[in-house]
Short mmCIF file of C-alpha atoms in Angstrom, two decimals:
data_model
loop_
_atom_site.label_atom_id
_atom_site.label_comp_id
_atom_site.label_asym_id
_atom_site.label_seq_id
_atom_site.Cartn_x
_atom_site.Cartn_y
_atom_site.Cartn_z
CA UNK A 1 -65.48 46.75 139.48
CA UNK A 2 -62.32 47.25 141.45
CA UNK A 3 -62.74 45.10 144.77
CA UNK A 4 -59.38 46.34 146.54
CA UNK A 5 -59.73 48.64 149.49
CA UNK A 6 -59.47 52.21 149.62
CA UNK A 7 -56.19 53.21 151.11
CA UNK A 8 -56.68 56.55 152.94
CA UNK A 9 -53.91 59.30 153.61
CA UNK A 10 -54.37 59.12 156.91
CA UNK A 11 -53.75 55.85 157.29
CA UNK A 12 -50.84 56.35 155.03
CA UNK A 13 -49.39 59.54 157.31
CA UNK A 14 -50.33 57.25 160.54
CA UNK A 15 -47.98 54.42 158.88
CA UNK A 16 -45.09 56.96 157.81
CA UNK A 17 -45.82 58.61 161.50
CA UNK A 18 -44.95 54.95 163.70
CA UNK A 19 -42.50 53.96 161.08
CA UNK A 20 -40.34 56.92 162.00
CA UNK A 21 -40.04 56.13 165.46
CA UNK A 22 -38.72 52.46 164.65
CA UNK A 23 -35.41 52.52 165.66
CA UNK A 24 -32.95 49.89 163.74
CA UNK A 25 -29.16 50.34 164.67
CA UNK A 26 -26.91 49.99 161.39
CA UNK A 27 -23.86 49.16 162.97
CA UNK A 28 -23.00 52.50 163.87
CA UNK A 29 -23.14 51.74 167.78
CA UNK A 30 -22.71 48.89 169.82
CA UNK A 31 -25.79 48.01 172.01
CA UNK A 32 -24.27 47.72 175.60
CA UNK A 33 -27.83 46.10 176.99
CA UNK A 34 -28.83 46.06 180.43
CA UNK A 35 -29.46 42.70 182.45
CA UNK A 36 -32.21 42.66 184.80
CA UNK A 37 -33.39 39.43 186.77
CA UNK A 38 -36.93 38.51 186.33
CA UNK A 39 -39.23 35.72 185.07
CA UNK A 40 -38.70 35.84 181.88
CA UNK A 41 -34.92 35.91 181.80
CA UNK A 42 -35.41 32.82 184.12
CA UNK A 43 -37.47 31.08 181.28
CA UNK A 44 -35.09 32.60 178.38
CA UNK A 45 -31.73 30.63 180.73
CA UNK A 46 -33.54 27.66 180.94
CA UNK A 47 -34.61 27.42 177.26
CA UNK A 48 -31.20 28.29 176.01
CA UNK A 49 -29.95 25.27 178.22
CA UNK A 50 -31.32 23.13 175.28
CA UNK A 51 -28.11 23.72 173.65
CA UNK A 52 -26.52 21.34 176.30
CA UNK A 53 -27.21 18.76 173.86
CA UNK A 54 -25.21 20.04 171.58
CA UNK A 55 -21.86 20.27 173.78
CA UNK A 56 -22.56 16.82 175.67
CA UNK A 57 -24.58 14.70 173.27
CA UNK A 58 -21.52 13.49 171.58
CA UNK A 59 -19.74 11.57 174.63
CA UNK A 60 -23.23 9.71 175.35
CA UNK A 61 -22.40 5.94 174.96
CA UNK A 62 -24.77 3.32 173.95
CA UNK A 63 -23.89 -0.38 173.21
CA UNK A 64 -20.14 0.27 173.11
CA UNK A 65 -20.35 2.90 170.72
CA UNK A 66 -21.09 6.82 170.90
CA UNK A 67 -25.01 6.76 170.98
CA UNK A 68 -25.51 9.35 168.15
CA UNK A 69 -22.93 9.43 165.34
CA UNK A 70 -23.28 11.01 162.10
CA UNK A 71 -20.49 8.73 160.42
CA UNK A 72 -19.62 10.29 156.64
CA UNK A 73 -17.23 8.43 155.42
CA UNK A 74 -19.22 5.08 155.73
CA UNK A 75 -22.55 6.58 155.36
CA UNK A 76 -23.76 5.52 158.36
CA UNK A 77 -25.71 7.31 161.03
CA UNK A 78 -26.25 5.52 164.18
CA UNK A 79 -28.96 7.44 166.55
CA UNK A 80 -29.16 5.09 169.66
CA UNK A 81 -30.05 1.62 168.85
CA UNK A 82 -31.18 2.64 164.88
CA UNK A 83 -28.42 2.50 162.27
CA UNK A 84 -29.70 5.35 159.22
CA UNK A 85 -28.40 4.62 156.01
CA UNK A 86 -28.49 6.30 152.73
CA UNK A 87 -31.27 4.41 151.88
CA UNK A 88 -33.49 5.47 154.62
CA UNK A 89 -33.21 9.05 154.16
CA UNK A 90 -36.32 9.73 153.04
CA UNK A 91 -37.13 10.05 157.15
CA UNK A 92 -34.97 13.15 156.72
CA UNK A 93 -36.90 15.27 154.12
CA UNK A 94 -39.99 14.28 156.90
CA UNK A 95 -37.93 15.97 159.83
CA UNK A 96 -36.83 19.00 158.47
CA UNK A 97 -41.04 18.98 157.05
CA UNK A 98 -41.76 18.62 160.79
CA UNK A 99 -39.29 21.21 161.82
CA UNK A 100 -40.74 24.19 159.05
CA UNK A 101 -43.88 23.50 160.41
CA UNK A 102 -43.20 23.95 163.87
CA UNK A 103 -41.03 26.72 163.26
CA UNK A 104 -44.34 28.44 161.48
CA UNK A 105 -46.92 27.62 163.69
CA UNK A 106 -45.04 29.02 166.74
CA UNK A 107 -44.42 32.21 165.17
CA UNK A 108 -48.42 32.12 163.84
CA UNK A 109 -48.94 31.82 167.56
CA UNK A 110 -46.35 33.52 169.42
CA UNK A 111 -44.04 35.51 167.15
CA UNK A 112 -40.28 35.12 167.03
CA UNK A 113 -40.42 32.80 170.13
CA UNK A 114 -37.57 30.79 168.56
CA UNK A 115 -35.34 34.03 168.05
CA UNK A 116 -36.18 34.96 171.59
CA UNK A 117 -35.59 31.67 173.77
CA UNK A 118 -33.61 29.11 171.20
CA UNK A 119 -31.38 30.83 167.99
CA UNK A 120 -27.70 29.87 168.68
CA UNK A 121 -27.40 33.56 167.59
CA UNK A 122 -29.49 34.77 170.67
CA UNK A 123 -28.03 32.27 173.06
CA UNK A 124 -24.29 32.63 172.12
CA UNK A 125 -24.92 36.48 172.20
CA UNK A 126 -26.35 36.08 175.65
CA UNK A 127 -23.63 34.32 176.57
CA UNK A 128 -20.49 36.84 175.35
CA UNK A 129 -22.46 39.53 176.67
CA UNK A 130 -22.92 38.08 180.16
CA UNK A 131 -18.99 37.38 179.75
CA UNK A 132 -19.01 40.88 179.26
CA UNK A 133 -20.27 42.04 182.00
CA UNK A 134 -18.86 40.29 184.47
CA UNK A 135 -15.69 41.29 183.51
CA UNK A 136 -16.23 45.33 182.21
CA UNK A 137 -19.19 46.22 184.19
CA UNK A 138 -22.43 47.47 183.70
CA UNK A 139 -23.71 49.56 180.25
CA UNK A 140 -22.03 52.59 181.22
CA UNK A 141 -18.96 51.45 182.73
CA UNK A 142 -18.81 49.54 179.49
CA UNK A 143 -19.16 52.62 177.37
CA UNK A 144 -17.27 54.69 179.12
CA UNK A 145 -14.26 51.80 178.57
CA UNK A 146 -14.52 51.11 175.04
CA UNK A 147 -13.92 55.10 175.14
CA UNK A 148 -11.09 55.47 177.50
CA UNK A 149 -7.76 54.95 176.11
CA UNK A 150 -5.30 51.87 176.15
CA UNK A 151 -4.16 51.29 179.22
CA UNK A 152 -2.73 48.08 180.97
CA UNK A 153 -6.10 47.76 183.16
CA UNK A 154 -8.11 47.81 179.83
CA UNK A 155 -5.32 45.70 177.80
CA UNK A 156 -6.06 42.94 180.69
CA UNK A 157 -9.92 42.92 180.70
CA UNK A 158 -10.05 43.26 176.72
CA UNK A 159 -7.41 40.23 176.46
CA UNK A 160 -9.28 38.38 178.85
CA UNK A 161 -12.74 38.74 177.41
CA UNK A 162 -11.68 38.04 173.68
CA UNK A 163 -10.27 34.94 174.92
CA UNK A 164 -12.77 33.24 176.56
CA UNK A 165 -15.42 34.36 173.43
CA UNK A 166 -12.31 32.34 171.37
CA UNK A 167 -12.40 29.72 173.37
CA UNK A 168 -16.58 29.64 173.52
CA UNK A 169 -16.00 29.45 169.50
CA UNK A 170 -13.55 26.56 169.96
CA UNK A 171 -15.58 24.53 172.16
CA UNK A 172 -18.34 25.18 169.52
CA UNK A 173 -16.66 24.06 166.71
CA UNK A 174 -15.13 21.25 168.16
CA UNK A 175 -18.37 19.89 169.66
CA UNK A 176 -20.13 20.12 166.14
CA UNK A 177 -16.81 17.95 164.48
CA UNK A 178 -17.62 15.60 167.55
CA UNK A 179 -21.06 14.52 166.38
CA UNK A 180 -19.16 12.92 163.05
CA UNK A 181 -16.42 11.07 165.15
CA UNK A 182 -15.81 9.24 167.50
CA UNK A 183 -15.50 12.26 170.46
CA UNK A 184 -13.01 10.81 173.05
CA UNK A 185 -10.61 9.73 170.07
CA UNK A 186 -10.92 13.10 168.77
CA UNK A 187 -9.60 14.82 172.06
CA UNK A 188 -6.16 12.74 171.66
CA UNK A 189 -6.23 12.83 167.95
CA UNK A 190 -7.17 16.58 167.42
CA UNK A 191 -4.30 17.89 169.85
CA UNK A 192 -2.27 15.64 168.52
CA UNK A 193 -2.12 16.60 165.01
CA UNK A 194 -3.54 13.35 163.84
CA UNK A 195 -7.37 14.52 162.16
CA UNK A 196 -7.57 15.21 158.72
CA UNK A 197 -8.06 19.29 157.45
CA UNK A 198 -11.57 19.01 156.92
CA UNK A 199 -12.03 18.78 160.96
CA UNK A 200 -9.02 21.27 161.55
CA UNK A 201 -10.92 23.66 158.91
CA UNK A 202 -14.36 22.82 160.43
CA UNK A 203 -13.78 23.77 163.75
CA UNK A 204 -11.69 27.06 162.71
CA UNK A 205 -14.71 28.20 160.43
CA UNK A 206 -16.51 27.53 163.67
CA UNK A 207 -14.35 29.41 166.13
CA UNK A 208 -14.50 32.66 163.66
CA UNK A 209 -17.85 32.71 162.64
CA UNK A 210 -19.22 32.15 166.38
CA UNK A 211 -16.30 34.94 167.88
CA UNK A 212 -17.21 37.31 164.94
CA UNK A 213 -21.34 37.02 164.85
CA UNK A 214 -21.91 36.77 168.61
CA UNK A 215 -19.16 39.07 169.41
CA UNK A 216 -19.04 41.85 167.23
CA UNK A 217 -22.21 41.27 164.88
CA UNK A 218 -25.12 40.43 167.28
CA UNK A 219 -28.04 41.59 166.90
CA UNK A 220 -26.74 42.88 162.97
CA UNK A 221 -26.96 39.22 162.23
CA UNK A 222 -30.55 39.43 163.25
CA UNK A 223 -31.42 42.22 160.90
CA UNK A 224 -29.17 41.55 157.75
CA UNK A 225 -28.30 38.04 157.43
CA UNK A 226 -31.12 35.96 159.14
CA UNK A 227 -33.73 35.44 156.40
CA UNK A 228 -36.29 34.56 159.30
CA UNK A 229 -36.38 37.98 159.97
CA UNK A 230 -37.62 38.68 157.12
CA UNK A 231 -40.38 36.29 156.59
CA UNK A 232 -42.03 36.25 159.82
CA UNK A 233 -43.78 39.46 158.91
CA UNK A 234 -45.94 37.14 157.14
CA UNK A 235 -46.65 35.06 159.46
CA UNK A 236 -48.24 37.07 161.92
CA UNK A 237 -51.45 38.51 162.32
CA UNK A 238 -53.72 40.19 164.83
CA UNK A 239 -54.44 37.09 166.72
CA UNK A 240 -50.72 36.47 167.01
CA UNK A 241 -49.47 36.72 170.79
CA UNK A 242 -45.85 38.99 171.40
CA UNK A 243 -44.68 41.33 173.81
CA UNK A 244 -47.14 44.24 173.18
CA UNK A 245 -47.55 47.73 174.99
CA UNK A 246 -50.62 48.41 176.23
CA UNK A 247 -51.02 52.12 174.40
CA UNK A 248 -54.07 52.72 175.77
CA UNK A 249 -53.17 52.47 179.97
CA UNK A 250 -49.57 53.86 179.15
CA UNK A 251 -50.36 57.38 177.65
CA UNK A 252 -50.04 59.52 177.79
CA UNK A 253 -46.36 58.59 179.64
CA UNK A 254 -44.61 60.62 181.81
CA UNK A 255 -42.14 61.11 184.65
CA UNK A 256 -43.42 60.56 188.33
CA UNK A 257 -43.23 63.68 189.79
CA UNK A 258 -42.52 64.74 193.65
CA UNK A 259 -45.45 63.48 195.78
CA UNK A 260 -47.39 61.33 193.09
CA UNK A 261 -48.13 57.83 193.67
CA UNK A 262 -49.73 55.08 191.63
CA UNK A 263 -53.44 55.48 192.92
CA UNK A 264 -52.78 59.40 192.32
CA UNK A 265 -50.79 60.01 189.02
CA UNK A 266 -53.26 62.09 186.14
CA UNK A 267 -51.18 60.47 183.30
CA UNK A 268 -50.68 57.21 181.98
CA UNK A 269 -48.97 54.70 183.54
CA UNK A 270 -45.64 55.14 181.47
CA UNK A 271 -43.00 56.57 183.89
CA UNK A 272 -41.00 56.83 180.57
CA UNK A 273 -37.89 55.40 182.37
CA UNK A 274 -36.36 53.77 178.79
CA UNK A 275 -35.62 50.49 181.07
CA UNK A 276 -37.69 48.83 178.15
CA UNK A 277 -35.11 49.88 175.51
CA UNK A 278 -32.18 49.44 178.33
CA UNK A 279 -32.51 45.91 178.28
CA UNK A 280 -33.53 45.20 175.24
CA UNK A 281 -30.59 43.51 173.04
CA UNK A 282 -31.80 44.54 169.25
CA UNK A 283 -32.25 48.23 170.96
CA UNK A 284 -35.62 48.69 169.92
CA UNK A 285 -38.11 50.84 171.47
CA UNK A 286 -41.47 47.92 172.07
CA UNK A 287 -43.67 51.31 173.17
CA UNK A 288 -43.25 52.32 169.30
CA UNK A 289 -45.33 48.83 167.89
CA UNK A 290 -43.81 45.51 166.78
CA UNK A 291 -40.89 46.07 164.69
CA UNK A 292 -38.57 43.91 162.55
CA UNK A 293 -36.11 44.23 165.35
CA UNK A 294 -37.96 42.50 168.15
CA UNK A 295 -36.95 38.98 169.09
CA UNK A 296 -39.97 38.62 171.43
CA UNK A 297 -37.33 37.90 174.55
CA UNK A 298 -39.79 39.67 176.56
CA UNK A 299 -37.09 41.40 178.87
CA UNK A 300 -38.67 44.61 178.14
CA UNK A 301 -41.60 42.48 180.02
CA UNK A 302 -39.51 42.18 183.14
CA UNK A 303 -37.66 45.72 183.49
CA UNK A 304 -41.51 47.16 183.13
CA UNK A 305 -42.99 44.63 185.24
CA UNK A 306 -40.10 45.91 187.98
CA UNK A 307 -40.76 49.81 187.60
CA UNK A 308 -44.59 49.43 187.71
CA UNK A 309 -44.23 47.72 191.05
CA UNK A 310 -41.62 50.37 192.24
CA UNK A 311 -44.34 53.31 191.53
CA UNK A 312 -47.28 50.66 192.56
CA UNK A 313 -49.07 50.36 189.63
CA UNK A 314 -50.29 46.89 188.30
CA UNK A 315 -47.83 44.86 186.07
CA UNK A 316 -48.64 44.05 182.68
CA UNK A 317 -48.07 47.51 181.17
CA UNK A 318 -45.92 45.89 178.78
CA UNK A 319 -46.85 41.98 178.07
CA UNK A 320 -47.70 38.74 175.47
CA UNK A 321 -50.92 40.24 173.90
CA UNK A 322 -52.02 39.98 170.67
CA UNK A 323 -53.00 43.33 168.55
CA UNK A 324 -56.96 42.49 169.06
CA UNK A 325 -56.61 42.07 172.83
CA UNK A 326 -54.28 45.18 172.82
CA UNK A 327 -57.48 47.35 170.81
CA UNK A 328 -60.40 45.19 172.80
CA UNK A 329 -61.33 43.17 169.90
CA UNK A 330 -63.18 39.66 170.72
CA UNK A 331 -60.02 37.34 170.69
CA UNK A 332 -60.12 33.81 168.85
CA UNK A 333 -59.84 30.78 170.68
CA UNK A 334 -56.40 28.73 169.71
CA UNK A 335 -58.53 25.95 168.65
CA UNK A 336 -60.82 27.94 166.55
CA UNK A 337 -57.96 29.27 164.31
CA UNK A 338 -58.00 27.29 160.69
CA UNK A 339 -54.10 27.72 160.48
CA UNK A 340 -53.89 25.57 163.84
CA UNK A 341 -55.63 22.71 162.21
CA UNK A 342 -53.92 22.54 158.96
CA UNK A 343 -50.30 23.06 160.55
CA UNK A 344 -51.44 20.14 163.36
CA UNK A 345 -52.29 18.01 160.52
CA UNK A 346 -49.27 18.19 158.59
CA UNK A 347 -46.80 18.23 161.23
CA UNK A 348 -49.34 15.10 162.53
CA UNK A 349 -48.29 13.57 159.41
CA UNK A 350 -44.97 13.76 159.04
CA UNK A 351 -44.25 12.69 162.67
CA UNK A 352 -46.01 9.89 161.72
CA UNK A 353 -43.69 9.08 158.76
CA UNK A 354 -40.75 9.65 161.06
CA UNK A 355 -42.64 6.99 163.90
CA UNK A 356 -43.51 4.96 161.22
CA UNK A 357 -39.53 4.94 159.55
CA UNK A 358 -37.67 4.38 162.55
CA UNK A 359 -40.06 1.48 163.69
CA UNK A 360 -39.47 -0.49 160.86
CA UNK A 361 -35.78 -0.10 160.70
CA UNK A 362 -33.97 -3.35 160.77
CA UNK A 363 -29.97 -3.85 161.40
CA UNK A 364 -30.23 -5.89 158.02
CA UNK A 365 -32.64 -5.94 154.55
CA UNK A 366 -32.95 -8.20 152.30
CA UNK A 367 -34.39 -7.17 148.45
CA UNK A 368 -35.05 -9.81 146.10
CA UNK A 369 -34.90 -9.75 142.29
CA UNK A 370 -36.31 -13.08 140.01
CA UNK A 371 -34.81 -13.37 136.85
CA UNK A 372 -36.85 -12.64 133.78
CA UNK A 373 -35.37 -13.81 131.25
CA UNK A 374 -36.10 -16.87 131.12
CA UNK A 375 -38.83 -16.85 133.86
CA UNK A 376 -37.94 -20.57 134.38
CA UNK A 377 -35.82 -23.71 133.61
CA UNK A 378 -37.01 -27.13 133.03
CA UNK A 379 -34.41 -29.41 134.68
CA UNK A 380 -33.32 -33.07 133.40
CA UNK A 381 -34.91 -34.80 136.04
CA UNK A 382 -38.24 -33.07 135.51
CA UNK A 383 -37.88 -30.57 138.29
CA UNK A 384 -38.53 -26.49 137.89
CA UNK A 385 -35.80 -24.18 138.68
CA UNK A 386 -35.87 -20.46 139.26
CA UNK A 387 -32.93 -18.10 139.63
CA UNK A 388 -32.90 -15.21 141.61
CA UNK A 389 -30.57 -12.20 142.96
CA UNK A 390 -30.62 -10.95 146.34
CA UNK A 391 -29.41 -7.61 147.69
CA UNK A 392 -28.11 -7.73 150.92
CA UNK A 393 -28.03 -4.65 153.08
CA UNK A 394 -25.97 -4.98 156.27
CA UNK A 395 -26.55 -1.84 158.69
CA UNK A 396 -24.45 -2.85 161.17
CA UNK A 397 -20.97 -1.18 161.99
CA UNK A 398 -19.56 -4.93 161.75
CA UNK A 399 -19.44 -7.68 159.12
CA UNK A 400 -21.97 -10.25 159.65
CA UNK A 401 -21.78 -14.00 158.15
CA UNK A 402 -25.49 -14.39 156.41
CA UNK A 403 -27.20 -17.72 156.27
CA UNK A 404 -30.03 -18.09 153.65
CA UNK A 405 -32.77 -19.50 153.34
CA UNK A 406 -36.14 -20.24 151.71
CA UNK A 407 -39.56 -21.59 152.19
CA UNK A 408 -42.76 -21.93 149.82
CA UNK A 409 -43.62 -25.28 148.12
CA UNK A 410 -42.93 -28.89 148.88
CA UNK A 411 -40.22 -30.37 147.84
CA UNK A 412 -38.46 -27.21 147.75
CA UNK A 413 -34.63 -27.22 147.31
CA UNK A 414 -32.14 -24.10 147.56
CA UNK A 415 -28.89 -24.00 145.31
CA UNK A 416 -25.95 -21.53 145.69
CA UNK A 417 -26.59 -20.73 149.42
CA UNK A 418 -25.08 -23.65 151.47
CA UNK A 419 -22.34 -21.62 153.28
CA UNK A 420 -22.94 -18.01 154.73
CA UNK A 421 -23.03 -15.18 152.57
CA UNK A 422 -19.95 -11.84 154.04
CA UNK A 423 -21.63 -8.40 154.08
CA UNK A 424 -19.74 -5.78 154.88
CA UNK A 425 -20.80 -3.19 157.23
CA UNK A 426 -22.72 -0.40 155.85
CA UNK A 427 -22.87 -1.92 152.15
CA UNK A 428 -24.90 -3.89 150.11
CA UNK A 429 -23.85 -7.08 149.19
CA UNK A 430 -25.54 -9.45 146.15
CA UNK A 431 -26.03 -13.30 146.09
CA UNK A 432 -27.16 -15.24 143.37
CA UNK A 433 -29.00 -18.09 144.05
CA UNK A 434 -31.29 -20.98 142.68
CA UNK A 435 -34.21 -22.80 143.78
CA UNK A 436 -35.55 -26.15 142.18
CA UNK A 437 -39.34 -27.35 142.85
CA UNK A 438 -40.37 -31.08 141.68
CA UNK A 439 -43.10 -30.13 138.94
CA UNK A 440 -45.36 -32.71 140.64
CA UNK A 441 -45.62 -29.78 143.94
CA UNK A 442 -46.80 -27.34 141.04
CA UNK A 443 -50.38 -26.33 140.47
CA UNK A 444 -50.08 -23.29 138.77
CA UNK A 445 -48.49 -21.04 137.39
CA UNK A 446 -46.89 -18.82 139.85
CA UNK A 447 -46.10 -20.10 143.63
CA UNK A 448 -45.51 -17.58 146.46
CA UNK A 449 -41.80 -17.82 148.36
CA UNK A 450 -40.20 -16.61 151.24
CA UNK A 451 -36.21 -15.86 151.34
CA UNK A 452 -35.64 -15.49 154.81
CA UNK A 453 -31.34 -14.23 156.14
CA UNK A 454 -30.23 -13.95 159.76
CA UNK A 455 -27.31 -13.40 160.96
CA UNK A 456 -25.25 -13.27 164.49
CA UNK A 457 -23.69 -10.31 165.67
CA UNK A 458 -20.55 -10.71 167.83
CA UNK A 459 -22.59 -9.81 170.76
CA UNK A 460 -24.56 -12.21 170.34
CA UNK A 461 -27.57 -10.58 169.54
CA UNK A 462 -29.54 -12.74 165.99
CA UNK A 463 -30.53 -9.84 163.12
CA UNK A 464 -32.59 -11.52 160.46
CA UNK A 465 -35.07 -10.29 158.06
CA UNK A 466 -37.73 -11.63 154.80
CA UNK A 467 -38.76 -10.73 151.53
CA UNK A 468 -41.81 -12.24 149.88
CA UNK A 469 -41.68 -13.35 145.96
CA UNK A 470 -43.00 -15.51 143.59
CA UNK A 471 -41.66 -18.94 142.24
CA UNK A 472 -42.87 -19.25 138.61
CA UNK A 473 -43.32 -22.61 136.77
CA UNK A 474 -45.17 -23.71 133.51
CA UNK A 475 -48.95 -22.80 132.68
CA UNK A 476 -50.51 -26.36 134.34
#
């Protein structure tokens, strides 16, 4: 027996109906949107202000050195006072875990929040169009440029605009090359001809792709090349919170006519101004449902929030509501929704793992290796010798002379260690050693040993570090 539900026509004809009013520009016009002041492009500013990192992060000294420095060429990343090498990467495969997760459970909750408020897309767009304004006008003077014909006056404004979204793409791609070198050396050597292509091709690829996809692409980036747009249809459901129209108190819309006032209008509260489609950058109509263009900005929230209190009528026409809200279903609680708990606990986890990684770093590791073959040598005077290998991992950007030594039974006596050990920076760096036991401090067969290596750094500062293993001697 066939469990799957029965799809009726007119829920088929209702689908085709709404789906014909979704409006998703090809490229065939640019969207000249409107910018209105209001709460939520106050929040949408000060969440794009994130990206400040980004452009200032690399000149942020920390003990001498450029506090976060993703250094390639030696494989070492240096985050603060932590020095990531190679070896520690595993931490990585937990942050970008972390990262997923939090990038699903925010659009579970509240849609495309990070296309709205944090995308580099969205942001840089905001910020060329903003350039754009100031300097060609509003949406129609805009329009009604791009049409008129070349004049000085336009060649002036045009050159000027396409310049400073260049030099926005510079700045870009010159900030991101900054994070792998040191950034005040790459001001002098940069100008001066003195970096190697990859940075000279790094920050060009940067300069076009920003100029070309925030300029000219937009919100075509959105729809075609972002695959977030679309997978987060999958990701939402009825409980899901996004800029919603409130059908149901807006129709049926219509003008204000001569005389009417809020308290006295017949219709629905829908003036049907189009400020919600004005503003919006995608250029999609929010009145028509949630649509694969919507970025969840909420400006349409502001522009309607602004009319309603022109014709005084109570905001919240247009607002964050989720679908069951919107039709007057009970609404779940956040903490009573089972994908909460299982995102929680996996992002719970691999924070965790990250906590629990950069905790444990140390600026230096030791590994030890015992020799198997043969476990053990009898010596001439009687005594029991083992040989072992140790791996020396220096993650410090300096070389460090390495004393060694070792503990366990009495008697004890290291060979092959009596002056320092050199380790490089960044490298590993093996020592060979033996230690010797009188037989009469042996009373069994294995005998638990501790290498122990410190080192000074030129500041002063003592690194050190242990590794437990086993001395081995004959059955007793």
């Amino acid at each position: 027996m066939s469990t799957n539900p029965v799809v009726t026509q007119t829920a088929v004809d209702d689908l085709y109906a709404e789906a014909e009013h979704w409006h998703v520009n090809t490229g065939g016009e640019t969207i000249h949107a409107k910018r209105l002041a209001g709460r939520w492009r106050t929040i949408k500013w000060a969440a794009a202000s994130v990206w400040l990192i980004y452009f200032l992060g690399p000149y942020l000294r920390w003990d001498g050195r450029q506090a976060v420095l993703f250094d390639i060429p030696n494989r070492q990343y240096h985050i603060f006072g932590a020095t990531v090498l190679p070896q520690d990467f595993w931490m990585l495969s937990l942050l970008l875990l972390f990262f997923a997760i939090l990038l699903a459970v925010a659009t579970a909750l509240v849609g495309r929040v990070w296309c709205g408020y944090f995308c580099f897309q969205t942001v840089w767009t905001d910020i060329y169009t903003w350039i754009e304004e100031k300097l060609e006008g509003s949406p129609p003077q805009r329009r009604k440029l791009d049409k008129s014909p070349m004049s000085l006056s336009k060649l002036r404004i045009k050159a000027t605009k396409h310049a400073l979204w260049l030099m926005i793409g510079f700045i870009t791609g010159f900030s991101f090359v900054a994070w792998f070198t040191d950034a005040p050396t790459l001001w002098g050597s940069f100008f001066a001809g003195e970096s190697g292509p990859v940075a000279y091709i790094t920050v060009a690829l940067f300069t076009v792709g920003t100029y070309g996809l925030a300029g000219f692409m937009r919100e075509q980036t959105c729809f075609w090349l972002c695959p977030y747009a679309r997978i987060q249809g999958v990701m939402l459901d009825k409980t899901t919170i996004v800029p919603t129209y409130d059908v149901a108190r807006g129709e049926p819309r219509g003008r204000v006519k001569r005389g009417e006032t809020g308290e006295t209008r017949s219709g629905g509260d829908c003036v049907d101004c189009n400020q919600c489609v004005a503003v919006c950058p995608t250029g999609v109509d929010i009145r028509h449902g949630q649509q694969e263009g919507c970025i969840t900005c909420a400006l349409c929230i502001d522009a309607c929030d602004q009319v309603m209190d022109k014709v005084g009528r109570p905001r919240g026409l247009i607002r964050y509501a989720s679908l069951d809200e919107i039709e007057g279903l009970p609404t779940k609680k956040l903490l009573l929704r089972p994908r909460v708990w299982v995102y929680a606990a996996i992002m719970s986890v691999a924070l965790a793992g990250i906590l629990y990684g950069f905790s444990t770093l140390a600026a230096i590791d030791l590994k030890v290796l015992h020799e198997r073959a043969p476990l053990y040598v009898r010596l001439s005077d009687g005594s029991i010798q083992n040989k072992y290998t140790l791996k020396i991992l220096n993650k410090m950007p300096e070389e460090l002379s390495v004393r060694i030594s070792v503990t366990g039974p009495d008697g004890l006596e290291l060979v092959g260690a009596e002056e320092p050990i050199v380790a490089p920076p960044g490298g590993v760096t093996p020592a060979v050693v033996f230690v010797k036991v009188p037989k009469r401090s042996l009373d069994g067969e294995q005998h638990p040993v501790r290498f122990h290596v410190e080192a000074a750094r030129p500041s002063g500062d003592l690194v050190e570090a242990d590794r437990d293993s086993v001395f081995i001697g004959p059955r007793s």
